[in-house]
mmCIF file with all atom_site columns, C-alpha atoms in Angstrom:
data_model
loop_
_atom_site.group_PDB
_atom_site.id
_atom_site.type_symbol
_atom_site.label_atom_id
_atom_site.label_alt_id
_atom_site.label_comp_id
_atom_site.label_asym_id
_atom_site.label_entity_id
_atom_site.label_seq_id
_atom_site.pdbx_PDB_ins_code
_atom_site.Cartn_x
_atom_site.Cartn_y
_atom_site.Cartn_z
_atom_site.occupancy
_atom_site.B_iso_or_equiv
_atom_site.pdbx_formal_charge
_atom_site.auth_seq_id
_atom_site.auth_comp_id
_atom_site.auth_asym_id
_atom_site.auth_atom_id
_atom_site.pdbx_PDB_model_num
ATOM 1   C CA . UNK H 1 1   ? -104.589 -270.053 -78.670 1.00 52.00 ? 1   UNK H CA 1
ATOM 2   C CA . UNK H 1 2   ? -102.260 -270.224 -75.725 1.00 54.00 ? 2   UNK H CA 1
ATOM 3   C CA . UNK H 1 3   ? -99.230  -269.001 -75.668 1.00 56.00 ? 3   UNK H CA 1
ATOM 4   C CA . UNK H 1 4   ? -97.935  -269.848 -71.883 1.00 55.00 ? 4   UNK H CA 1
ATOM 5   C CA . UNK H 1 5   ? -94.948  -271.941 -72.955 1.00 59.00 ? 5   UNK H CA 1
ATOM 6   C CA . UNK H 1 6   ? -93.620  -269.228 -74.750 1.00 66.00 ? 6   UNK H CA 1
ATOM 7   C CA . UNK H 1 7   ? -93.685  -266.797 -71.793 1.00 86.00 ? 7   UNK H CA 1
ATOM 8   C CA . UNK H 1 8   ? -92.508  -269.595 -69.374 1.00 83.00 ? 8   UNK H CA 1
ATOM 9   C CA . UNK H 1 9   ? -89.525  -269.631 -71.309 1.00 82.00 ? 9   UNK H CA 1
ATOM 10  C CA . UNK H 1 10  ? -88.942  -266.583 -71.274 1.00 87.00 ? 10  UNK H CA 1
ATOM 11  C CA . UNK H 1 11  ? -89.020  -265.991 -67.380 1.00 88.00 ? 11  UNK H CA 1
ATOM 12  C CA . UNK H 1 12  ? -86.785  -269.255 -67.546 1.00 89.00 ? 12  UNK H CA 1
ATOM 13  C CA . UNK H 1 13  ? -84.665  -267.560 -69.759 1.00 89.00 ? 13  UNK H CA 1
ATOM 14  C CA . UNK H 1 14  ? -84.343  -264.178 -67.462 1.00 92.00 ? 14  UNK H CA 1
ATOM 15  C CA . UNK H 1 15  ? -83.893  -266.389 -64.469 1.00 91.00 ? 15  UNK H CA 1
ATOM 16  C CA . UNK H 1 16  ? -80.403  -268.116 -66.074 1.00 91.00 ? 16  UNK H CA 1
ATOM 17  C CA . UNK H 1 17  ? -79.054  -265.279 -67.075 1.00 93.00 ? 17  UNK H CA 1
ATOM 18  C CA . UNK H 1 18  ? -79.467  -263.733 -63.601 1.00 92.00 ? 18  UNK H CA 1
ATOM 19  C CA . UNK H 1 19  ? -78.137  -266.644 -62.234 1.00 92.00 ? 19  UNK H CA 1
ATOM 20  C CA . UNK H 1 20  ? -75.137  -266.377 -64.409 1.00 93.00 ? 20  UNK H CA 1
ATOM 21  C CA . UNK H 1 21  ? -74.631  -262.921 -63.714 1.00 93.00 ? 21  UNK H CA 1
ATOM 22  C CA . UNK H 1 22  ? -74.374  -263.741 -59.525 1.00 93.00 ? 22  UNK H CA 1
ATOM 23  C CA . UNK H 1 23  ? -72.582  -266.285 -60.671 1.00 93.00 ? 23  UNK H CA 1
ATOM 24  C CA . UNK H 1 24  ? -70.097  -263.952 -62.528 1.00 94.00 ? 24  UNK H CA 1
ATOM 25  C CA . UNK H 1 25  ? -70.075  -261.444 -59.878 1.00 93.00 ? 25  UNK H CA 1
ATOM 26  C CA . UNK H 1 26  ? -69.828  -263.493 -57.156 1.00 92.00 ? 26  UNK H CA 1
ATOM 27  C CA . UNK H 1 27  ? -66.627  -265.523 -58.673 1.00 93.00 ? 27  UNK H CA 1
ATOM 28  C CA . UNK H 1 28  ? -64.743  -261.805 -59.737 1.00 94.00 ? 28  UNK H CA 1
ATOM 29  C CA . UNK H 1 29  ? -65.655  -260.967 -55.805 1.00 93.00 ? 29  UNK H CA 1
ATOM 30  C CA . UNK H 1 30  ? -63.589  -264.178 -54.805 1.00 92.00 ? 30  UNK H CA 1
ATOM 31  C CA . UNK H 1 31  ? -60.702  -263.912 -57.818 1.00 94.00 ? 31  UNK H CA 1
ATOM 32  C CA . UNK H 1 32  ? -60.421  -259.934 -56.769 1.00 94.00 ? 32  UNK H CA 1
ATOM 33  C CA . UNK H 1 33  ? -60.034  -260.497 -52.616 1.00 94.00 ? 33  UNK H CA 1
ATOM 34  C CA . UNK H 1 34  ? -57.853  -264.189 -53.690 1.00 95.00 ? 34  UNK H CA 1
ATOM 35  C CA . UNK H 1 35  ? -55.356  -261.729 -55.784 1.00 94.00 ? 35  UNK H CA 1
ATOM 36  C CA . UNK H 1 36  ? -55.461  -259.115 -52.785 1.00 95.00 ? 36  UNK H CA 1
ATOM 37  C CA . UNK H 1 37  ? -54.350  -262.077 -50.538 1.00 95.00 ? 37  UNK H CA 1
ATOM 38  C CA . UNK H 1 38  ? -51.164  -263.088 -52.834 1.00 94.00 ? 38  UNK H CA 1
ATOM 39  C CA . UNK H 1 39  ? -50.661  -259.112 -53.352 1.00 94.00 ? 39  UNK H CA 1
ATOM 40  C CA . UNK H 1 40  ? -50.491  -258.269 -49.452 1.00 95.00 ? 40  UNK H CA 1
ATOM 41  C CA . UNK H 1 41  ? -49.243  -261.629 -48.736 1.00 93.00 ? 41  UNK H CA 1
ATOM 42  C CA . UNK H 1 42  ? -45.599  -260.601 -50.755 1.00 92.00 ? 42  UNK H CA 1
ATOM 43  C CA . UNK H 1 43  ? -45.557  -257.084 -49.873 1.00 93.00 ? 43  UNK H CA 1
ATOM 44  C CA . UNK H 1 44  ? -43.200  -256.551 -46.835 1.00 94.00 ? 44  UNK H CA 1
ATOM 45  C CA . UNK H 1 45  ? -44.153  -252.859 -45.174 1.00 95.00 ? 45  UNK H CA 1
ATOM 46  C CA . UNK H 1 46  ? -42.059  -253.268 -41.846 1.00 96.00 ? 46  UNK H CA 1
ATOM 47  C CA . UNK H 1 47  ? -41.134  -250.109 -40.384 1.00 97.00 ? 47  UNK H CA 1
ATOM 48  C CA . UNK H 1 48  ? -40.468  -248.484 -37.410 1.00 98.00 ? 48  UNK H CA 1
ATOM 49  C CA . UNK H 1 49  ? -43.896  -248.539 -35.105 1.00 97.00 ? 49  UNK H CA 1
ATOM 50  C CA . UNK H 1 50  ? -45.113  -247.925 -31.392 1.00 97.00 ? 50  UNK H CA 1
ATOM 51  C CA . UNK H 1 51  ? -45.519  -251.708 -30.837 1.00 97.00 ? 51  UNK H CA 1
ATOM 52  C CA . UNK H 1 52  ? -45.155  -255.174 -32.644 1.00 98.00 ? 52  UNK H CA 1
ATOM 53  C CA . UNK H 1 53  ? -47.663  -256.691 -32.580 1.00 96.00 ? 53  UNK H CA 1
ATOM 54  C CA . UNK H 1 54  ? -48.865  -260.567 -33.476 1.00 92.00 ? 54  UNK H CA 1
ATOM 55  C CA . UNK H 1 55  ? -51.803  -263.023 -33.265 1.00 89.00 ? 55  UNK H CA 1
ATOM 56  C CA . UNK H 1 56  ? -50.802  -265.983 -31.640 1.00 82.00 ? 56  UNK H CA 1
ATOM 57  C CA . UNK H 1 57  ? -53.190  -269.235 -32.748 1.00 76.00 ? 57  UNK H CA 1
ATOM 58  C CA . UNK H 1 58  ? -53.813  -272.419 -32.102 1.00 70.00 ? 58  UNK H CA 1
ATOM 59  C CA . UNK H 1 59  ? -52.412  -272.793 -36.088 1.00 70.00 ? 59  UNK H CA 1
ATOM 60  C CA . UNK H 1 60  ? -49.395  -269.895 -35.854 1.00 72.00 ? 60  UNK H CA 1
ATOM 61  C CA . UNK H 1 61  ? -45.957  -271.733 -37.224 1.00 72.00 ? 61  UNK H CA 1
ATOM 62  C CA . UNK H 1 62  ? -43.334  -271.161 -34.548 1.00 78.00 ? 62  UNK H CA 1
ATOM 63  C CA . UNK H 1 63  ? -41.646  -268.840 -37.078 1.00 85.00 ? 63  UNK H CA 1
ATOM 64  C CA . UNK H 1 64  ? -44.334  -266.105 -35.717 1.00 87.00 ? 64  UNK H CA 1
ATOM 65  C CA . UNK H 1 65  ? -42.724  -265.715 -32.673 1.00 91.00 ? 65  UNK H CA 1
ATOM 66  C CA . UNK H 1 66  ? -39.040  -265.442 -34.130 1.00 92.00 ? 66  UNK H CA 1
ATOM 67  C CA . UNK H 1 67  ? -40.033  -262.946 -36.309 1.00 94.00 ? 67  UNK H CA 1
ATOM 68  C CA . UNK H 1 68  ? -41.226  -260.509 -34.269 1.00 94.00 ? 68  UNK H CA 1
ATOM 69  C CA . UNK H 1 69  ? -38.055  -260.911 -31.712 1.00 95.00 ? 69  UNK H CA 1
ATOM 70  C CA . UNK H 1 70  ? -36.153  -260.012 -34.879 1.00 96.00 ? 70  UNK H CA 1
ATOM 71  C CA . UNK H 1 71  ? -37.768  -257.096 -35.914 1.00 97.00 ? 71  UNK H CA 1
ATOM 72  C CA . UNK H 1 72  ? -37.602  -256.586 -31.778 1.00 97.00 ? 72  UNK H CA 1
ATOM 73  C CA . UNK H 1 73  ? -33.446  -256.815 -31.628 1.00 97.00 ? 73  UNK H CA 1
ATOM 74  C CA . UNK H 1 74  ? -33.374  -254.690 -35.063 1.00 97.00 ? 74  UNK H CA 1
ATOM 75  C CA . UNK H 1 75  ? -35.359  -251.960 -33.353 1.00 97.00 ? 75  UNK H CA 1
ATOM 76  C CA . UNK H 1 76  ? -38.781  -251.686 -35.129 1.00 98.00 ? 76  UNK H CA 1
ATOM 77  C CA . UNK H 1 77  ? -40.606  -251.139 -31.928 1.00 97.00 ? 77  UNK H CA 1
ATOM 78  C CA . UNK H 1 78  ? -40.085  -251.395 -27.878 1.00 96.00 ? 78  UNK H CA 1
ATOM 79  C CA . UNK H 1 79  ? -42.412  -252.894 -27.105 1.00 96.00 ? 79  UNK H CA 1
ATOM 80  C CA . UNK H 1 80  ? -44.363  -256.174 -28.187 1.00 97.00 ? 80  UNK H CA 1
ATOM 81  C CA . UNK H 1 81  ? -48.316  -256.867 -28.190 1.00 96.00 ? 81  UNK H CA 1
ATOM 82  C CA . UNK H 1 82  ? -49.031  -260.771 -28.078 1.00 94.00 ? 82  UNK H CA 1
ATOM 83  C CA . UNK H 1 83  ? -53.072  -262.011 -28.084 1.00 93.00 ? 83  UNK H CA 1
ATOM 84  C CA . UNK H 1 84  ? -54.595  -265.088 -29.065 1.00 90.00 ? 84  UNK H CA 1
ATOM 85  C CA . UNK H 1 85  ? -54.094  -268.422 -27.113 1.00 88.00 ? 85  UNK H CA 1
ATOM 86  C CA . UNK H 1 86  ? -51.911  -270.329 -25.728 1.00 86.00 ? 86  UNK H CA 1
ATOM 87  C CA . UNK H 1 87  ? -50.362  -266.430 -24.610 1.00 89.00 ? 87  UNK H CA 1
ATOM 88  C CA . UNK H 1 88  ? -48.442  -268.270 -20.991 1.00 89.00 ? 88  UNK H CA 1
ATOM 89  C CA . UNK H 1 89  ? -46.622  -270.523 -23.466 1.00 88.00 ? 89  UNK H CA 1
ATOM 90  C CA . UNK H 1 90  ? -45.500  -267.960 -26.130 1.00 89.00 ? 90  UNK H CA 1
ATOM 91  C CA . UNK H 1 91  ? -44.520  -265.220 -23.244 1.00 91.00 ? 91  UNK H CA 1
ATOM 92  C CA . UNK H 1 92  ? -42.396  -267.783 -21.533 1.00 91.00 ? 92  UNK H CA 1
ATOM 93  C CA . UNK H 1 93  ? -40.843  -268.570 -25.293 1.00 90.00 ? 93  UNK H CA 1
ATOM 94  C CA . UNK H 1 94  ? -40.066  -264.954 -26.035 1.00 93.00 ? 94  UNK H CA 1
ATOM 95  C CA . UNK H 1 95  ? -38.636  -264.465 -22.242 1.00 95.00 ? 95  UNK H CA 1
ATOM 96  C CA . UNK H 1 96  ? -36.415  -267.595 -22.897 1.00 94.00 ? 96  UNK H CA 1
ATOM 97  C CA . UNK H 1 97  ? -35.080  -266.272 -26.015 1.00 92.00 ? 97  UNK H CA 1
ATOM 98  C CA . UNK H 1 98  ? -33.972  -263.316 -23.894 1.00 93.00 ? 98  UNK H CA 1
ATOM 99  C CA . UNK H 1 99  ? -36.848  -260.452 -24.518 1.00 94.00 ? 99  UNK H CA 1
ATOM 100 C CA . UNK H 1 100 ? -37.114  -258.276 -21.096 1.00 96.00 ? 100 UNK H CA 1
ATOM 101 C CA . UNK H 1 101 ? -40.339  -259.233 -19.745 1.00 95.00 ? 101 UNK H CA 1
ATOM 102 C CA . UNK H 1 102 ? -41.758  -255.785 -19.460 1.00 96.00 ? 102 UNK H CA 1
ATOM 103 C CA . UNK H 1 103 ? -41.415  -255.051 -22.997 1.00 97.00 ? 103 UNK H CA 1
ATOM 104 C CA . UNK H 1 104 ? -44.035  -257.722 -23.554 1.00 96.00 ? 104 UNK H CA 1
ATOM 105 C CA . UNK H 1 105 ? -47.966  -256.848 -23.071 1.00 96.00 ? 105 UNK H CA 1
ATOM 106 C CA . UNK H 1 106 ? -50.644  -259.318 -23.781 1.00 94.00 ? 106 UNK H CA 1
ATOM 107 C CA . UNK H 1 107 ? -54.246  -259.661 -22.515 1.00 92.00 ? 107 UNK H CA 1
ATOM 108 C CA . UNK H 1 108 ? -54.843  -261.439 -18.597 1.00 87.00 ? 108 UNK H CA 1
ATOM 109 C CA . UNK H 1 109 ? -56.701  -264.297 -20.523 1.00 88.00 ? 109 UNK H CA 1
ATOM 110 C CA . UNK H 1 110 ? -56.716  -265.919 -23.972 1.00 84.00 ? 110 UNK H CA 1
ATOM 111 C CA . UNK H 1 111 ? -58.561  -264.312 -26.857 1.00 81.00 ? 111 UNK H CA 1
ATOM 112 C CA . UNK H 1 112 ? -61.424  -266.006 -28.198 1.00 79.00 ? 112 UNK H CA 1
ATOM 113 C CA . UNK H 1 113 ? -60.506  -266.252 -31.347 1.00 85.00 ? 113 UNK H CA 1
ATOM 114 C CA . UNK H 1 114 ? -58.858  -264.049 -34.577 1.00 88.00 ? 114 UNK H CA 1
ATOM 115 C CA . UNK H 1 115 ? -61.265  -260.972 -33.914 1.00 90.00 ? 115 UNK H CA 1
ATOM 116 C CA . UNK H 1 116 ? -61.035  -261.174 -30.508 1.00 91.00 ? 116 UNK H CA 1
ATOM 117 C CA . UNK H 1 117 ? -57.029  -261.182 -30.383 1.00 92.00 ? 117 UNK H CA 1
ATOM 118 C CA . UNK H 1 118 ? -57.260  -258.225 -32.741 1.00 94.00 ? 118 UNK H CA 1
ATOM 119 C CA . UNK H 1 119 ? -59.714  -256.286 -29.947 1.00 94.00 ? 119 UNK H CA 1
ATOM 120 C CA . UNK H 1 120 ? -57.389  -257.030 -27.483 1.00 95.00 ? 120 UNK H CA 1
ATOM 121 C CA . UNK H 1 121 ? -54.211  -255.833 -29.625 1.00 96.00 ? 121 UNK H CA 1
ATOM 122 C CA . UNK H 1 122 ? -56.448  -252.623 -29.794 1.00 96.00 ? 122 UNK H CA 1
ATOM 123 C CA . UNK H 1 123 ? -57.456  -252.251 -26.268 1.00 95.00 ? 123 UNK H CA 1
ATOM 124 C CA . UNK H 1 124 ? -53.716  -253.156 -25.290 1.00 95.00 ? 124 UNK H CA 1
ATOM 125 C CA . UNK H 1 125 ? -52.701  -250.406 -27.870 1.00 96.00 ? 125 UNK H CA 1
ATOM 126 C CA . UNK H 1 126 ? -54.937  -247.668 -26.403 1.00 95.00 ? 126 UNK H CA 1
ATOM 127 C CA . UNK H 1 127 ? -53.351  -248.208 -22.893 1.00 95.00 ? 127 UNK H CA 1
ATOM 128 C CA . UNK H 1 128 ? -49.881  -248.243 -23.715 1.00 94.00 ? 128 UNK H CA 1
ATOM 129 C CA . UNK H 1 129 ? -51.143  -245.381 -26.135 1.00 94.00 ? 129 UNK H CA 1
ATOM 130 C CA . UNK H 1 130 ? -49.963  -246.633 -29.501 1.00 95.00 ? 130 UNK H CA 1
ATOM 131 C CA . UNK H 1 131 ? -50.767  -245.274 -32.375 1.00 92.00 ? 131 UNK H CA 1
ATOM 132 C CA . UNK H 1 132 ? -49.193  -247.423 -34.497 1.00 96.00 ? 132 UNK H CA 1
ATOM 133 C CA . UNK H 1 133 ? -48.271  -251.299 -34.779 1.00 97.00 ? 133 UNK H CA 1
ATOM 134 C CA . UNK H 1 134 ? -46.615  -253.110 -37.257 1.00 98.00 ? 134 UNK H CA 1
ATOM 135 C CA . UNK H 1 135 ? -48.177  -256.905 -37.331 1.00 97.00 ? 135 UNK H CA 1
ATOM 136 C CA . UNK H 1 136 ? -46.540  -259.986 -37.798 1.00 96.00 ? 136 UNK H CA 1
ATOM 137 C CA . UNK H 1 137 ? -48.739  -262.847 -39.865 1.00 93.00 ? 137 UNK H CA 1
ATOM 138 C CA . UNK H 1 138 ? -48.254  -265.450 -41.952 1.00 92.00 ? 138 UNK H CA 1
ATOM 139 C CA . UNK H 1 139 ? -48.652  -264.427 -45.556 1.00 92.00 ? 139 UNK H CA 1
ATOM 140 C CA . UNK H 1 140 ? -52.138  -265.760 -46.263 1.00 93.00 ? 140 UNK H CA 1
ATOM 141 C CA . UNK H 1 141 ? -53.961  -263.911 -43.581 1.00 93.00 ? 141 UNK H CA 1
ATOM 142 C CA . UNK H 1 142 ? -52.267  -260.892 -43.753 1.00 95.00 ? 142 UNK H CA 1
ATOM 143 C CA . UNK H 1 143 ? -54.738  -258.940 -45.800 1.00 96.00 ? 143 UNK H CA 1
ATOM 144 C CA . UNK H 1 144 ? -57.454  -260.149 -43.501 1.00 96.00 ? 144 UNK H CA 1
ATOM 145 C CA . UNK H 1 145 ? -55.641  -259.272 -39.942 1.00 95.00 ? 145 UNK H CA 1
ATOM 146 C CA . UNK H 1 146 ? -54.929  -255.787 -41.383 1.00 97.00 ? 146 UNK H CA 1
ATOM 147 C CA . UNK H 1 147 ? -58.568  -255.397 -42.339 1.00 96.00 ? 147 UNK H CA 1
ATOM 148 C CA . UNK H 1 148 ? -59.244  -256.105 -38.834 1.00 95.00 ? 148 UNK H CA 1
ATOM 149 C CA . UNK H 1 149 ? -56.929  -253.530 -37.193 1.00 95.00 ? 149 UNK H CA 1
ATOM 150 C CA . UNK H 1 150 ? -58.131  -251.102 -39.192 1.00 95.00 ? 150 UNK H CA 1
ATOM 151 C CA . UNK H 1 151 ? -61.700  -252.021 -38.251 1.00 95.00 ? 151 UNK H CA 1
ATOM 152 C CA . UNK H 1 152 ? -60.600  -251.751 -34.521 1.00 94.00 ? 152 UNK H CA 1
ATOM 153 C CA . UNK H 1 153 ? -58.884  -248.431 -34.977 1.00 94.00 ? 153 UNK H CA 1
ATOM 154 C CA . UNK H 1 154 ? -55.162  -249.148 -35.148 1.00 95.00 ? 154 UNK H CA 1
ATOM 155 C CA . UNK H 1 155 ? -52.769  -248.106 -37.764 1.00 96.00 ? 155 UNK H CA 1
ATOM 156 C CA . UNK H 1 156 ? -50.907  -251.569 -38.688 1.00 97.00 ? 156 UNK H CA 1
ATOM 157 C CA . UNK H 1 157 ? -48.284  -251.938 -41.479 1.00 98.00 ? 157 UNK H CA 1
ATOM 158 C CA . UNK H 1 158 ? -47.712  -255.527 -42.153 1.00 96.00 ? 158 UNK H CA 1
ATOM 159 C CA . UNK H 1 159 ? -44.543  -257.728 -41.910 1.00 96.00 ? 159 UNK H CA 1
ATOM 160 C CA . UNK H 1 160 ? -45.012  -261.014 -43.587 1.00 95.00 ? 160 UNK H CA 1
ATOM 161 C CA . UNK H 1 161 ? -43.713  -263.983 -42.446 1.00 91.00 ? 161 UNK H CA 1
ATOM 162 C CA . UNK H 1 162 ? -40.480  -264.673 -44.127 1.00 86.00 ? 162 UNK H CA 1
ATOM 163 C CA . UNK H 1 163 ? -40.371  -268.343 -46.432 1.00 80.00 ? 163 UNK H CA 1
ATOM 164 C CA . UNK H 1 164 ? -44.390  -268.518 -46.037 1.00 80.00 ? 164 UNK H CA 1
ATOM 165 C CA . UNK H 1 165 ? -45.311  -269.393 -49.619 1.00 81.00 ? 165 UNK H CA 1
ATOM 166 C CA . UNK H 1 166 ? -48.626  -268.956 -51.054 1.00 85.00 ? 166 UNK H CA 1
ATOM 167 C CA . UNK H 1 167 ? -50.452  -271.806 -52.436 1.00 90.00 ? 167 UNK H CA 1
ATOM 168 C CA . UNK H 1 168 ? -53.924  -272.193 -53.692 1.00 93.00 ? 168 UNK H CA 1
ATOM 169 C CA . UNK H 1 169 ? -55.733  -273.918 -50.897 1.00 94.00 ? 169 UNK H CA 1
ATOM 170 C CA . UNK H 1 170 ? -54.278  -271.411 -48.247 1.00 93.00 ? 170 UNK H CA 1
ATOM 171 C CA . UNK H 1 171 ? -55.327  -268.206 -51.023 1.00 95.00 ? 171 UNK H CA 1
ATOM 172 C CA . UNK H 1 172 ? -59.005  -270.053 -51.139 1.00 95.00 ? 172 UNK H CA 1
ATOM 173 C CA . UNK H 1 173 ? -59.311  -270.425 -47.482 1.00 94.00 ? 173 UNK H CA 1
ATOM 174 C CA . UNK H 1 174 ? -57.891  -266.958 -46.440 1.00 95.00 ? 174 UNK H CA 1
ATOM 175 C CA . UNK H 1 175 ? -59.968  -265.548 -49.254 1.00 96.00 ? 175 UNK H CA 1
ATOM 176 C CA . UNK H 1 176 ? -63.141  -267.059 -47.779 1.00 95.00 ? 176 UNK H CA 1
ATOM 177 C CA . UNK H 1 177 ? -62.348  -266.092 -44.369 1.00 94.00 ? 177 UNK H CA 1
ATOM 178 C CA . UNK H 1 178 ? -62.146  -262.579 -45.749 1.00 96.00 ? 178 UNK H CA 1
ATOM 179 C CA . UNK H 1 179 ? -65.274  -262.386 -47.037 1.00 95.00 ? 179 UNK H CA 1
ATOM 180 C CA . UNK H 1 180 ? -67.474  -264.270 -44.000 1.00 94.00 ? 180 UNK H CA 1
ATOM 181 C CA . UNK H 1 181 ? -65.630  -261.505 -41.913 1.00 95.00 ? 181 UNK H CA 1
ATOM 182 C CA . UNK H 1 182 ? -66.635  -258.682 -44.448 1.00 94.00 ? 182 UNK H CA 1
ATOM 183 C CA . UNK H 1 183 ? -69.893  -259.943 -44.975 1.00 93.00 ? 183 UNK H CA 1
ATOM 184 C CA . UNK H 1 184 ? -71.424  -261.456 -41.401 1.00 91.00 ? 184 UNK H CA 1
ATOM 185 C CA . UNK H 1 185 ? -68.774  -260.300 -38.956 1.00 82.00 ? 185 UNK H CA 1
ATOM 186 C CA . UNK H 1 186 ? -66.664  -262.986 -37.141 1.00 71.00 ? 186 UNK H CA 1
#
């Protein structure tokens, strides 16, 4: 007598549940980093640093800029570290609003992208000889610009963006960014 169906359901049976379990594990990878996003995203850890220092995007509200010439005037740091694109534009903004020029240090050419600005925050850091920087974001990417300093060597302390609220398709995206950047690099 043959008894293949029965063992055909069982490897059927084995291969479910191991899809359910990547399945589970997979989804409490993505609700543990989305909760890490919301937690970083409302925790404010400005202090006094060598440098402030900010990503400037393509997508960067202007509200990134005024927040780190606050924390500027209120003393946090003398000196300012600016990388991403668009940098001519954003210099000339922070200048207008009355920063000294020479207080402000950003790359000779744009940054390729998020990982990129971050290496050049770094490489900026190590000439001025920083230690540490405390960097400006918007909420949502907060946790994943801090993973990236620490990956290029910097001490950073965040300082959230002030009025950036958290909602679900900004947690979803920053937590997938977060974990193509953990997992393949950027």
């Amino acid at each position: 007598m043959w008894t293949g169906g029965a063992t055909v359901g069982r490897v059927l049976l084995r291969l479910l549940r191991a899809v359910l379990v990547v399945a589970a594990v997979v989804g409490l990878a993505l609700l543990l980093v989305g909760g890490l996003v919301v937690v970083q995203g409302q925790r404010d850890d400005t202090r006094r640093a060598d440098a402030i220092a900010g990503l400037y995007l393509a997508s960067s509200p202007p509200a990134h800029l005024d927040q780190m010439i606050q924390l500027y005037r209120q003393g946090y740091a003398a000196r300012l570290f600016l990388a991403g694109n668009n940098l001519d534009d954003a210099e000339a903004l922070l200048v207008s609003r009355g920063l000294p020029a020479e207080v402000i240090f950003r790359p000779d050419e744009d940054s390729g992208g998020r990982f990129a600005a971050m290496q050049d925050i770094a490489a900026l850091a190590a000439a001025e000889e920083s230690r540490t920087i405390l960097l400006v974001s918007p909420s949502d990417d907060l946790l994943l610009e801090l993973k990236m300093s620490a990956d290029t060597g910097l001490v950073a302390f965040g300082s959230p963006l002030p009025d950036t609220p958290l909602d679900l398709p900004d947690v979803l995206r920053s937590t997938l960014e977060y974990w193509r950047y953990v997992l393949v690099g950027w």
